[in-house]
Short mmCIF file of C-alpha atoms and ligand atoms in Angstrom, two decimals:
data_model
loop_
_atom_site.label_atom_id
_atom_site.label_comp_id
_atom_site.label_asym_id
_atom_site.label_seq_id
_atom_site.Cartn_x
_atom_site.Cartn_y
_atom_site.Cartn_z
CA MET A 1 91.19 112.44 123.16
CA LYS A 2 91.07 112.56 119.37
CA GLN A 3 89.80 109.39 117.70
CA VAL A 4 91.92 108.51 114.68
CA VAL A 5 91.31 106.33 111.60
CA VAL A 6 94.40 105.25 109.66
CA LEU A 7 93.43 104.20 106.12
CA GLY A 8 96.29 102.13 104.68
CA ALA A 9 97.80 101.37 108.10
CA THR A 10 100.12 98.60 106.87
CA GLY A 11 101.86 100.86 104.33
CA SER A 12 104.84 103.14 104.64
CA ILE A 13 102.83 106.25 105.63
CA GLY A 14 100.44 104.18 107.74
CA LEU A 15 103.23 102.68 109.83
CA SER A 16 104.91 106.09 110.28
CA THR A 17 101.55 107.46 111.44
CA LEU A 18 101.16 104.67 114.01
CA ASP A 19 104.66 105.44 115.26
CA VAL A 20 103.80 109.12 115.84
CA LEU A 21 100.45 108.24 117.45
CA LYS A 22 102.17 105.83 119.85
CA ARG A 23 104.34 108.70 121.13
CA HIS A 24 101.20 110.71 121.99
CA ALA A 25 98.83 108.16 123.47
CA ASP A 26 97.59 110.87 125.86
CA ARG A 27 96.13 112.88 122.94
CA PHE A 28 95.19 110.34 120.27
CA SER A 29 93.30 107.10 120.42
CA LEU A 30 93.37 104.62 117.55
CA HIS A 31 89.81 104.00 116.38
CA THR A 32 90.33 102.10 113.10
CA ILE A 33 93.15 100.70 111.03
CA THR A 34 92.64 99.44 107.48
CA ALA A 35 94.59 97.45 104.90
CA TYR A 36 93.95 95.70 101.64
CA ARG A 37 94.85 92.06 102.25
CA SER A 38 98.09 91.84 104.26
CA VAL A 39 96.74 89.65 107.05
CA ASP A 40 100.06 88.96 108.82
CA LYS A 41 100.97 92.64 109.12
CA MET A 42 97.47 93.57 110.20
CA LEU A 43 97.46 90.92 112.93
CA GLU A 44 100.74 92.31 114.27
CA LEU A 45 99.29 95.83 114.33
CA ILE A 46 96.12 94.71 116.10
CA LEU A 47 98.13 93.00 118.81
CA ALA A 48 100.44 96.00 119.23
CA TYR A 49 97.83 98.80 119.14
CA GLU A 50 94.44 97.23 120.01
CA PRO A 51 92.32 99.57 117.85
CA VAL A 52 88.52 99.50 118.16
CA GLN A 53 88.24 98.20 114.58
CA ALA A 54 90.47 96.66 111.91
CA ILE A 55 89.16 96.54 108.36
CA MET A 56 90.44 94.54 105.41
CA ALA A 57 89.23 95.99 102.11
CA CYS A 58 89.39 92.48 100.69
CA PRO A 59 86.54 90.47 102.35
CA ASP A 60 88.37 87.10 102.12
CA ALA A 61 91.33 88.60 103.97
CA ALA A 62 88.94 89.84 106.69
CA GLU A 63 87.70 86.28 107.20
CA GLN A 64 91.25 84.95 107.46
CA LEU A 65 92.17 87.69 109.91
CA ALA A 66 89.10 87.03 112.08
CA SER A 67 89.94 83.31 112.23
CA ARG A 68 93.47 84.11 113.50
CA LEU A 69 92.53 86.75 116.06
CA PRO A 70 92.92 85.66 119.72
CA THR A 71 89.46 85.40 121.31
CA GLU A 72 90.34 87.90 124.06
CA SER A 73 91.23 90.65 121.52
CA PRO A 74 89.02 93.77 121.95
CA THR A 75 89.32 94.61 118.21
CA ARG A 76 86.35 94.18 115.88
CA ILE A 77 87.21 92.84 112.40
CA LEU A 78 85.29 94.07 109.36
CA GLY A 79 85.70 93.51 105.63
CA GLY A 80 84.83 95.20 102.35
CA GLU A 81 85.10 98.64 100.84
CA GLN A 82 81.92 100.02 102.39
CA ALA A 83 83.36 99.38 105.86
CA LEU A 84 86.23 101.77 105.00
CA VAL A 85 83.75 104.47 103.96
CA ASP A 86 81.72 103.91 107.13
CA ALA A 87 84.80 104.21 109.35
CA ALA A 88 85.92 107.43 107.65
CA SER A 89 82.40 108.87 108.15
CA ASP A 90 81.85 107.61 111.71
CA SER A 91 80.58 110.36 114.01
CA ASP A 92 82.95 109.14 116.79
CA VAL A 93 85.96 109.87 114.58
CA ASP A 94 87.87 113.19 114.58
CA VAL A 95 90.93 112.54 112.40
CA VAL A 96 91.36 110.48 109.23
CA MET A 97 94.79 109.73 107.80
CA ALA A 98 94.25 109.00 104.09
CA ALA A 99 97.22 106.74 103.29
CA ILE A 100 95.80 104.18 100.86
CA VAL A 101 97.85 104.15 97.67
CA GLY A 102 96.14 105.17 94.44
CA PHE A 103 92.62 105.76 93.20
CA ALA A 104 91.41 102.89 95.42
CA GLY A 105 91.53 105.37 98.32
CA LEU A 106 89.15 107.86 96.77
CA ARG A 107 85.82 106.77 98.29
CA PRO A 108 86.86 106.59 101.96
CA THR A 109 88.98 109.75 101.62
CA LEU A 110 86.07 111.62 100.07
CA ALA A 111 83.78 110.32 102.83
CA ALA A 112 86.10 111.86 105.44
CA ALA A 113 85.97 115.18 103.55
CA GLU A 114 82.17 115.07 103.31
CA HIS A 115 81.87 114.35 107.03
CA GLY A 116 84.00 117.29 108.11
CA LYS A 117 86.94 115.38 109.55
CA ARG A 118 90.46 116.64 110.07
CA LEU A 119 91.71 114.99 106.90
CA LEU A 120 95.43 114.24 106.68
CA LEU A 121 95.99 113.74 102.96
CA ALA A 122 98.82 111.50 101.82
CA ASN A 123 96.72 109.84 99.10
CA LYS A 124 97.43 112.46 96.42
CA GLU A 125 95.93 110.28 93.65
CA ALA A 126 92.46 110.78 95.20
CA LEU A 127 92.71 114.58 95.14
CA VAL A 128 94.36 114.77 91.74
CA SER A 129 91.82 112.45 90.06
CA ALA A 130 88.70 113.93 91.60
CA GLY A 131 89.96 117.54 91.65
CA ARG A 132 87.03 119.90 91.89
CA VAL A 133 84.70 117.16 93.25
CA PHE A 134 87.16 116.54 96.09
CA MET A 135 87.67 120.21 96.94
CA GLU A 136 83.93 120.85 96.85
CA ALA A 137 83.32 117.92 99.25
CA THR A 138 85.95 119.34 101.61
CA ARG A 139 84.30 122.77 101.53
CA SER A 140 80.71 121.63 101.89
CA GLY A 141 81.61 119.04 104.54
CA GLY A 142 83.64 121.58 106.52
CA ALA A 143 86.69 119.32 106.63
CA THR A 144 90.13 120.57 107.66
CA LEU A 145 92.39 119.42 104.85
CA LEU A 146 96.04 119.12 105.90
CA PRO A 147 98.63 118.05 103.31
CA ILE A 148 100.96 115.24 104.37
CA ASP A 149 102.95 115.06 101.14
CA SER A 150 106.23 116.56 102.40
CA GLU A 151 106.38 119.29 99.73
CA HIS A 152 102.81 120.46 100.30
CA ASN A 153 103.22 120.28 104.03
CA ALA A 154 106.28 122.53 103.58
CA MET A 155 104.28 124.99 101.43
CA PHE A 156 101.50 124.95 104.02
CA GLN A 157 104.07 125.90 106.67
CA CYS A 158 105.54 128.70 104.50
CA ILE A 159 102.30 130.42 103.39
CA PRO A 160 100.60 132.57 106.07
CA ALA A 161 97.57 130.87 107.61
CA ASN A 162 95.06 133.52 106.57
CA ASN A 163 96.09 133.31 102.91
CA ARG A 164 96.44 129.59 102.30
CA GLY A 165 93.54 129.43 99.87
CA ARG A 166 94.77 132.43 97.87
CA PRO A 167 98.55 132.70 97.96
CA GLU A 168 98.63 135.66 95.57
CA THR A 169 97.00 137.92 98.17
CA ALA A 170 99.78 137.01 100.59
CA GLY A 171 102.36 138.50 98.24
CA VAL A 172 103.43 135.06 97.02
CA GLU A 173 105.28 135.40 93.73
CA LYS A 174 106.15 131.73 93.13
CA ILE A 175 105.89 128.39 94.83
CA LEU A 176 109.04 126.29 94.40
CA LEU A 177 108.21 122.58 94.41
CA THR A 178 111.32 120.53 95.13
CA ALA A 179 112.01 117.10 93.62
CA SER A 180 114.77 114.68 94.58
CA GLY A 181 115.16 113.61 90.95
CA GLY A 182 114.79 109.95 91.97
CA PRO A 183 117.29 107.11 91.53
CA PHE A 184 117.94 107.83 87.82
CA ARG A 185 118.71 111.54 88.07
CA GLY A 186 121.40 112.59 85.62
CA ARG A 187 120.91 109.60 83.31
CA PRO A 188 119.94 110.12 79.66
CA ARG A 189 116.81 108.43 78.36
CA SER A 190 118.84 105.86 76.41
CA GLU A 191 120.13 104.48 79.72
CA LEU A 192 116.64 104.06 81.15
CA LEU A 193 115.37 101.46 78.68
CA GLY A 194 116.38 98.37 80.63
CA VAL A 195 116.10 99.51 84.26
CA THR A 196 114.45 97.02 86.59
CA PRO A 197 111.70 97.49 89.21
CA GLU A 198 114.31 96.92 91.94
CA GLN A 199 116.48 99.75 90.60
CA ALA A 200 113.45 102.02 90.21
CA CYS A 201 112.31 101.34 93.78
CA ALA A 202 115.74 102.07 95.30
CA HIS A 203 115.08 105.70 96.15
CA PRO A 204 118.19 107.55 97.35
CA ASN A 205 116.54 109.46 100.25
CA TRP A 206 113.08 108.13 101.09
CA SER A 207 111.83 104.67 101.98
CA MET A 208 108.34 104.43 100.45
CA GLY A 209 105.81 102.02 98.94
CA ARG A 210 106.67 100.58 95.52
CA LYS A 211 104.13 102.55 93.49
CA ILE A 212 105.23 106.00 94.69
CA SER A 213 108.87 104.91 94.38
CA VAL A 214 108.35 104.23 90.65
CA ASP A 215 106.46 107.53 90.35
CA SER A 216 109.49 109.28 91.85
CA ALA A 217 111.80 107.54 89.40
CA THR A 218 109.72 108.66 86.36
CA LEU A 219 109.06 112.17 87.85
CA LEU A 220 105.35 111.42 87.39
CA ASN A 221 105.11 111.93 91.15
CA LYS A 222 106.16 115.56 90.64
CA GLY A 223 103.41 115.93 88.04
CA LEU A 224 100.83 114.62 90.52
CA GLU A 225 102.27 117.01 93.11
CA LEU A 226 102.02 119.96 90.74
CA ALA A 227 98.29 119.31 90.34
CA GLU A 228 97.97 118.63 94.07
CA ALA A 229 99.52 122.04 94.88
CA CYS A 230 97.19 123.79 92.40
CA TRP A 231 94.14 122.38 94.19
CA LEU A 232 95.43 122.85 97.73
CA PHE A 233 96.64 126.42 97.28
CA ASP A 234 94.19 127.59 94.60
CA CYS A 235 96.87 128.41 92.02
CA THR A 236 97.84 127.48 88.46
CA PRO A 237 100.84 125.53 87.11
CA GLY A 238 102.34 128.90 86.07
CA ASP A 239 102.56 129.85 89.77
CA ILE A 240 104.76 126.84 90.53
CA ASP A 241 108.33 125.99 89.45
CA VAL A 242 109.79 122.52 89.91
CA VAL A 243 113.39 122.51 91.13
CA VAL A 244 115.46 119.37 91.58
CA HIS A 245 117.17 119.23 94.97
CA PRO A 246 118.87 115.84 95.34
CA GLN A 247 119.43 115.93 99.12
CA SER A 248 115.67 116.18 100.00
CA ILE A 249 116.44 118.46 102.95
CA ILE A 250 114.44 121.46 101.72
CA HIS A 251 110.90 120.15 101.25
CA SER A 252 109.67 123.17 99.23
CA LEU A 253 109.91 126.97 99.21
CA VAL A 254 107.72 130.01 98.75
CA ARG A 255 109.11 133.14 97.10
CA TYR A 256 107.47 136.46 97.97
CA ASP A 257 107.10 139.74 96.03
CA ASP A 258 109.66 141.45 98.28
CA GLY A 259 112.35 138.91 97.39
CA SER A 260 112.04 136.89 100.59
CA VAL A 261 112.10 133.12 100.19
CA LEU A 262 110.73 130.93 102.98
CA ALA A 263 111.64 127.25 103.03
CA GLN A 264 110.86 124.33 105.30
CA LEU A 265 113.81 122.05 106.01
CA GLY A 266 114.15 118.76 107.81
CA ASN A 267 115.53 115.26 107.56
CA PRO A 268 113.67 113.21 104.95
CA ASP A 269 111.34 111.46 107.39
CA MET A 270 107.57 111.48 106.81
CA ARG A 271 106.91 111.51 110.56
CA THR A 272 107.58 115.29 110.49
CA PRO A 273 104.68 116.21 108.17
CA ILE A 274 102.49 113.53 109.79
CA ALA A 275 103.09 114.96 113.28
CA TYR A 276 102.40 118.48 112.01
CA GLY A 277 99.13 117.31 110.42
CA LEU A 278 98.08 115.64 113.66
CA SER A 279 98.96 118.52 115.97
CA TRP A 280 98.50 121.66 113.80
CA PRO A 281 98.52 124.47 114.78
CA GLU A 282 100.66 123.13 117.63
CA ARG A 283 103.84 121.09 117.21
CA ILE A 284 104.60 117.77 118.83
CA ASP A 285 107.59 115.44 118.94
CA ALA A 286 107.74 113.25 115.83
CA GLY A 287 110.66 111.04 116.83
CA VAL A 288 112.75 112.57 114.02
CA ALA A 289 116.45 113.24 114.55
CA PRO A 290 117.39 116.95 114.64
CA LEU A 291 118.69 118.25 111.31
CA ASP A 292 122.47 118.50 111.37
CA LEU A 293 123.37 121.02 108.66
CA VAL A 294 127.11 120.51 109.04
CA SER A 295 126.81 116.83 108.20
CA VAL A 296 124.45 117.65 105.29
CA ALA A 297 127.16 120.16 104.21
CA LYS A 298 125.77 120.92 100.75
CA LEU A 299 122.39 121.70 99.22
CA ASP A 300 122.32 121.36 95.42
CA PHE A 301 119.74 122.51 92.90
CA GLU A 302 119.18 121.86 89.20
CA ALA A 303 116.42 122.03 86.60
CA PRO A 304 114.37 118.86 85.89
CA ASP A 305 115.33 116.96 82.72
CA LEU A 306 112.06 116.73 80.79
CA GLU A 307 113.71 114.91 77.85
CA ALA A 308 114.80 111.96 79.97
CA PHE A 309 111.67 112.10 82.17
CA PRO A 310 108.73 113.16 79.96
CA CYS A 311 106.11 112.24 82.61
CA LEU A 312 106.44 115.66 84.25
CA ARG A 313 105.81 117.40 80.93
CA LEU A 314 102.81 115.10 80.29
CA ALA A 315 101.37 116.16 83.64
CA GLN A 316 101.98 119.85 82.93
CA GLU A 317 99.92 119.39 79.76
CA ALA A 318 97.27 117.16 81.35
CA ILE A 319 96.47 119.74 84.02
CA THR A 320 95.09 122.04 81.33
CA GLN A 321 93.01 119.29 79.65
CA PRO A 322 89.47 118.57 81.00
CA GLY A 323 89.70 115.41 83.11
CA GLY A 324 93.36 115.18 82.06
CA MET A 325 94.81 114.43 85.50
CA CYS A 326 92.22 111.71 86.12
CA ILE A 327 93.22 110.08 82.81
CA LEU A 328 96.94 110.52 83.52
CA ASN A 329 96.63 109.05 87.00
CA ALA A 330 94.62 106.03 85.88
CA ALA A 331 96.96 105.26 82.96
CA ASN A 332 99.94 105.63 85.27
CA GLU A 333 98.51 103.23 87.87
CA ILE A 334 97.98 100.59 85.17
CA ALA A 335 101.41 101.22 83.62
CA VAL A 336 103.27 101.15 86.94
CA ALA A 337 101.54 97.91 87.96
CA ALA A 338 102.59 96.39 84.60
CA PHE A 339 106.16 97.65 85.03
CA LEU A 340 106.39 96.21 88.56
CA ALA A 341 105.01 92.88 87.27
CA GLY A 342 107.63 92.74 84.50
CA GLY A 343 105.13 93.30 81.67
CA LEU A 344 106.23 96.78 80.58
CA GLY A 345 109.57 98.55 80.25
CA PHE A 346 110.36 101.65 82.33
CA THR A 347 110.11 104.00 79.32
CA GLY A 348 106.85 102.31 78.36
CA ILE A 349 105.21 104.08 81.31
CA ASP A 350 105.22 107.52 79.66
CA ASN A 351 104.27 105.94 76.32
CA VAL A 352 101.12 104.44 77.88
CA ILE A 353 100.21 107.70 79.63
CA ALA A 354 100.68 109.78 76.46
CA HIS A 355 98.52 107.30 74.53
CA ALA A 356 95.71 107.51 77.09
CA LEU A 357 95.83 111.32 77.16
CA GLU A 358 95.53 111.40 73.38
CA ASN A 359 92.82 108.79 73.04
CA VAL A 360 90.46 109.22 75.99
CA SER A 361 88.16 112.18 75.52
CA ALA A 362 86.52 113.74 78.53
CA ASP A 363 84.67 116.64 80.05
CA GLU A 364 85.75 117.76 83.52
CA PRO A 365 83.93 115.24 85.79
CA ASP A 366 81.54 116.96 88.18
CA ASN A 367 80.54 114.11 90.47
CA LEU A 368 82.04 110.93 91.91
CA GLU A 369 80.35 108.62 89.41
CA ALA A 370 81.72 110.66 86.49
CA VAL A 371 85.23 110.55 88.03
CA GLU A 372 84.99 106.77 88.42
CA ALA A 373 83.68 106.31 84.87
CA LEU A 374 86.52 108.39 83.42
CA ASP A 375 89.08 106.53 85.54
CA GLY A 376 87.67 103.24 84.21
CA ARG A 377 87.87 104.35 80.56
CA ALA A 378 91.44 105.54 80.98
CA ARG A 379 92.43 102.24 82.63
CA ALA A 380 90.94 100.24 79.75
CA CYS A 381 92.76 102.40 77.19
CA ALA A 382 96.07 102.02 79.07
CA GLN A 383 95.64 98.25 79.30
CA GLU A 384 95.05 98.01 75.54
CA ARG A 385 98.17 100.06 74.88
CA ILE A 386 100.28 97.80 77.10
CA GLU A 387 99.03 94.73 75.23
CA GLN A 388 99.82 96.42 71.93
CA LEU A 389 103.36 97.30 73.07
CA GLU A 390 103.93 93.77 74.33
CA HIS A 391 102.69 92.42 71.01
CA ASP A 392 105.04 94.78 69.09
CA THR A 393 108.13 93.86 71.16
CA ARG A 394 107.49 90.17 70.64
CA GLY A 395 107.41 90.97 66.92
CA VAL A 396 104.17 89.12 66.23
P1 NAD B 1 102.20 101.56 100.55
O1 NAD B 1 102.11 100.76 99.30
O2 NAD B 1 103.36 101.39 101.44
O3 NAD B 1 100.86 101.32 101.41
C1 NAD B 1 99.61 101.37 100.84
C2 NAD B 1 98.51 101.03 101.84
O4 NAD B 1 97.26 101.05 101.12
C3 NAD B 1 98.63 99.65 102.47
O5 NAD B 1 98.15 99.70 103.79
C4 NAD B 1 97.69 98.79 101.61
O6 NAD B 1 97.16 97.67 102.32
C5 NAD B 1 96.60 99.80 101.28
N1 NAD B 1 95.92 99.46 100.02
C6 NAD B 1 96.51 99.17 98.83
N2 NAD B 1 95.57 98.92 97.89
C7 NAD B 1 94.37 99.06 98.49
C8 NAD B 1 93.03 98.90 98.05
N3 NAD B 1 92.73 98.54 96.79
N4 NAD B 1 92.04 99.12 98.94
C9 NAD B 1 92.31 99.48 100.21
N5 NAD B 1 93.56 99.63 100.69
C10 NAD B 1 94.59 99.42 99.84
O7 NAD B 1 102.05 103.10 100.08
P2 NAD B 1 102.70 104.40 100.76
O8 NAD B 1 104.07 104.61 100.25
O9 NAD B 1 102.45 104.39 102.23
O10 NAD B 1 101.82 105.55 100.08
C11 NAD B 1 100.48 105.79 100.48
C12 NAD B 1 100.00 107.10 99.86
O11 NAD B 1 100.78 108.17 100.39
C13 NAD B 1 100.20 107.16 98.34
O12 NAD B 1 99.14 107.88 97.77
C14 NAD B 1 101.50 107.94 98.17
O13 NAD B 1 101.55 108.67 96.96
C15 NAD B 1 101.41 108.91 99.36
N6 NAD B 1 102.70 109.39 99.83
C16 NAD B 1 103.61 108.51 100.33
C17 NAD B 1 104.84 108.96 100.79
C18 NAD B 1 105.84 107.99 101.39
O14 NAD B 1 106.87 108.46 101.90
N7 NAD B 1 105.60 106.70 101.38
C19 NAD B 1 105.15 110.33 100.71
C20 NAD B 1 104.20 111.20 100.20
C21 NAD B 1 102.97 110.72 99.77
MG1 MG B 2 106.09 114.33 97.92
#
């Protein structure tokens, strides 16, 4: 029996993970689930799954949850960020699903890496921000890092196992990172000025949390994924081409020196990569409907529009700048939160990121504290820029 921690259990990836685990109760046992402060959802999950522990990152929410838990429940309630780190490091635990959204997931995810867990990585912001620090923790801790992001999971499936750290020695000529193009694909920038959070979050193929949905709409998500692929497969941005594929059926491809191209296909359902991460190198049922190619009928491809969606270009540049992806990620988190709250326009997101990349100077952070300090400086810079833009639009 593998003991599993699901960080971010109440989210989109977290719930899909619980669904896959439920189908394989003979192999996996739920040790810990965590959430930020959604008490109602957490209570439902505790009653349905009876994990050993349930942790609310927000201590007040933990108190509320404890007061509502039936006395006969076997689940222990804990609160606070350290409890997340402790769960991810617990010697009883084998598998950690890192599915907290954003930089907030870095500490517990890193703890799982340092303690040699099978680490299922959905939380790309943690890897992209901490970069070398994260990869070094994975190596020294002896963790098994398995990508859950659908594109990276596809690449992982298409690159031979003995060459995953060094694709060039496997005869890999190019990695092709697919992008759906998001809900605004095909629109010129002038039409993006007034789009609303609801429109941005209405992804055509995937049902996801609001932050990653906005990232998909700006193509910033593809920029994070470019950096993610560079770390996971030890390559450079020049080794990777982004190709827009609106149907999200091909999850990425690998082109070899001999002209062969291997792709991984499947319905757009995150339970496929989650199940593969849980069972690798075996395969288990994920509850996903078989792919029906006749009903899909057509697979289209086009180049990304970097004029309308400059966030991808900003990321391509940031990858080459010391600490650039940490700055980009932090500025994006602040900008997306402001956009979702109605305090920043959609095209303001890339403006804020570009401003932070220009104005925050950095060396490549080489430890967690340096990563956190850089993240903090970039957030402050982004916040100032948002206030300035708001001030300008009000004309005062
Ligand atoms: P979500 O918003 O649906 O869920 C986020 C989870 O994180 C929730 O459980 C929430 O309680 C928790 N959380 C939020 N803030 C927290 C904090 N400060 N401290 C502790 N916990 C906190 O997000 P999601 O769509 O499930 O995405 C999760 C991660 O997976 C993101 O990094 C995203 O980029 C990545 N990802 C998601 C998908 C997808 O299909 N949803 C696909 C690929 C990668
Ligand atoms: Mg993805």
